Amino acid sequence: MENNPEDSNQVPQTPEPQVYNNIVDFVYDPKGTGDLDIEVAIREDGKVAIFHDKPFKRELSWIEYDMQAGQLHFIMENGDLRIMGLSVRPELKK
């Protein structure tokens, strides 16, 4: 098998990461599936816990709830914002 000298100068191309325009953009997705398991739990005293199965790429600064749209907005340390991608269940909107 012959080696082509031009082939040795080529740098392997890595595909551009998929952009979903929702919270999936903020987590590591090594398989590129776009899957993210996420759960929201709200206690009676109003404290919220978010459970997710993939680590965030950056520090999460805060979460906002848009009452009109019924969606959670995740804001990262650099100011990037993404919605959760799914509406919050009606019983949690209270």
CSV table of C-alpha atoms in Angstrom, one decimal:
chain,number,residue,atom,x,y,z
A,1,MET,CA,0.0,0.0,0.0
A,2,GLU,CA,1.4,3.4,-1.0
A,3,ASN,CA,1.5,6.4,1.3
A,4,ASN,CA,0.3,9.6,-0.3
A,5,PRO,CA,2.4,12.5,1.1
A,6,GLU,CA,-0.6,14.8,0.7
A,7,ASP,CA,-2.6,12.6,3.1
A,8,SER,CA,-0.2,13.1,6.0
A,9,ASN,CA,-0.8,16.9,5.9
A,10,GLN,CA,-4.6,16.6,6.4
A,11,VAL,CA,-5.9,17.3,9.9
A,12,PRO,CA,-8.9,15.1,10.8
A,13,GLN,CA,-12.1,17.0,10.8
A,14,THR,CA,-14.3,16.9,13.9
A,15,PRO,CA,-18.0,17.4,13.2
A,16,GLU,CA,-19.6,20.6,14.5
A,17,PRO,CA,-21.6,19.9,17.7
A,18,GLN,CA,-25.4,19.7,17.2
A,19,VAL,CA,-27.2,22.8,18.4
A,20,TYR,CA,-30.7,22.2,19.9
A,21,ASN,CA,-31.5,25.7,21.2
A,22,ASN,CA,-32.6,24.3,24.5
A,23,ILE,CA,-31.0,23.0,27.7
A,24,VAL,CA,-29.3,20.1,25.8
A,25,ASP,CA,-26.8,22.7,24.4
A,26,PHE,CA,-25.4,23.2,28.0
A,27,VAL,CA,-24.6,19.5,28.8
A,28,TYR,CA,-21.9,17.1,27.6
A,29,ASP,CA,-23.4,14.9,24.9
A,30,PRO,CA,-20.5,12.7,23.8
A,31,LYS,CA,-22.7,10.4,21.7
A,32,GLY,CA,-24.5,13.3,20.0
A,33,THR,CA,-27.9,11.9,20.7
A,34,GLY,CA,-29.5,15.0,22.1
A,35,ASP,CA,-31.0,12.9,24.9
A,36,LEU,CA,-31.2,14.4,28.4
A,37,ASP,CA,-33.1,13.0,31.3
A,38,ILE,CA,-34.2,15.9,33.6
A,39,GLU,CA,-36.6,16.1,36.5
A,40,VAL,CA,-37.9,19.0,38.4
A,41,ALA,CA,-39.0,18.6,42.0
A,42,ILE,CA,-40.6,21.4,44.1
A,43,ARG,CA,-41.1,21.1,47.8
A,44,GLU,CA,-44.0,22.6,49.7
A,45,ASP,CA,-41.8,25.4,50.9
A,46,GLY,CA,-41.0,26.4,47.3
A,47,LYS,CA,-37.5,25.0,47.1
A,48,VAL,CA,-36.6,23.5,43.8
A,49,ALA,CA,-34.3,20.6,42.9
A,50,ILE,CA,-33.2,19.8,39.3
A,51,PHE,CA,-32.0,16.3,38.6
A,52,HIS,CA,-30.2,15.5,35.3
A,53,ASP,CA,-28.2,12.6,33.9
A,54,LYS,CA,-25.4,14.6,32.1
A,55,PRO,CA,-23.0,17.1,33.5
A,56,PHE,CA,-23.2,20.8,32.5
A,57,LYS,CA,-20.4,22.2,30.4
A,58,ARG,CA,-20.3,25.4,32.6
A,59,GLU,CA,-21.4,26.5,36.0
A,60,LEU,CA,-25.2,27.1,36.2
A,61,SER,CA,-25.8,30.5,37.7
A,62,TRP,CA,-29.6,30.5,38.1
A,63,ILE,CA,-32.9,29.2,36.9
A,64,GLU,CA,-35.9,31.4,36.1
A,65,TYR,CA,-39.5,30.4,35.7
A,66,ASP,CA,-41.6,32.1,32.9
A,67,MET,CA,-45.1,31.9,34.3
A,68,GLN,CA,-46.8,32.9,31.0
A,69,ALA,CA,-44.9,30.3,28.9
A,70,GLY,CA,-44.7,27.7,31.7
A,71,GLN,CA,-41.1,27.1,31.0
A,72,LEU,CA,-37.8,27.0,33.0
A,73,HIS,CA,-34.9,29.1,31.7
A,74,PHE,CA,-31.4,28.0,32.6
A,75,ILE,CA,-28.8,30.8,32.8
A,76,MET,CA,-25.1,29.8,32.8
A,77,GLU,CA,-22.2,31.7,34.3
A,78,ASN,CA,-21.4,33.4,31.0
A,79,GLY,CA,-24.9,34.7,30.6
A,80,ASP,CA,-26.1,32.1,28.0
A,81,LEU,CA,-29.7,31.2,28.4
A,82,ARG,CA,-31.6,28.2,27.2
A,83,ILE,CA,-35.1,26.9,28.0
A,84,MET,CA,-35.7,23.4,29.4
A,85,GLY,CA,-37.3,22.5,26.1
A,86,LEU,CA,-40.5,21.1,27.7
A,87,SER,CA,-43.3,22.9,29.4
A,88,VAL,CA,-43.6,22.5,33.1
A,89,ARG,CA,-46.5,20.3,34.2
A,90,PRO,CA,-49.6,22.4,35.1
A,91,GLU,CA,-49.7,21.1,38.7
A,92,LEU,CA,-46.2,22.5,39.3
A,93,LYS,CA,-47.1,26.0,38.1
A,94,LYS,CA,-48.9,26.9,41.3
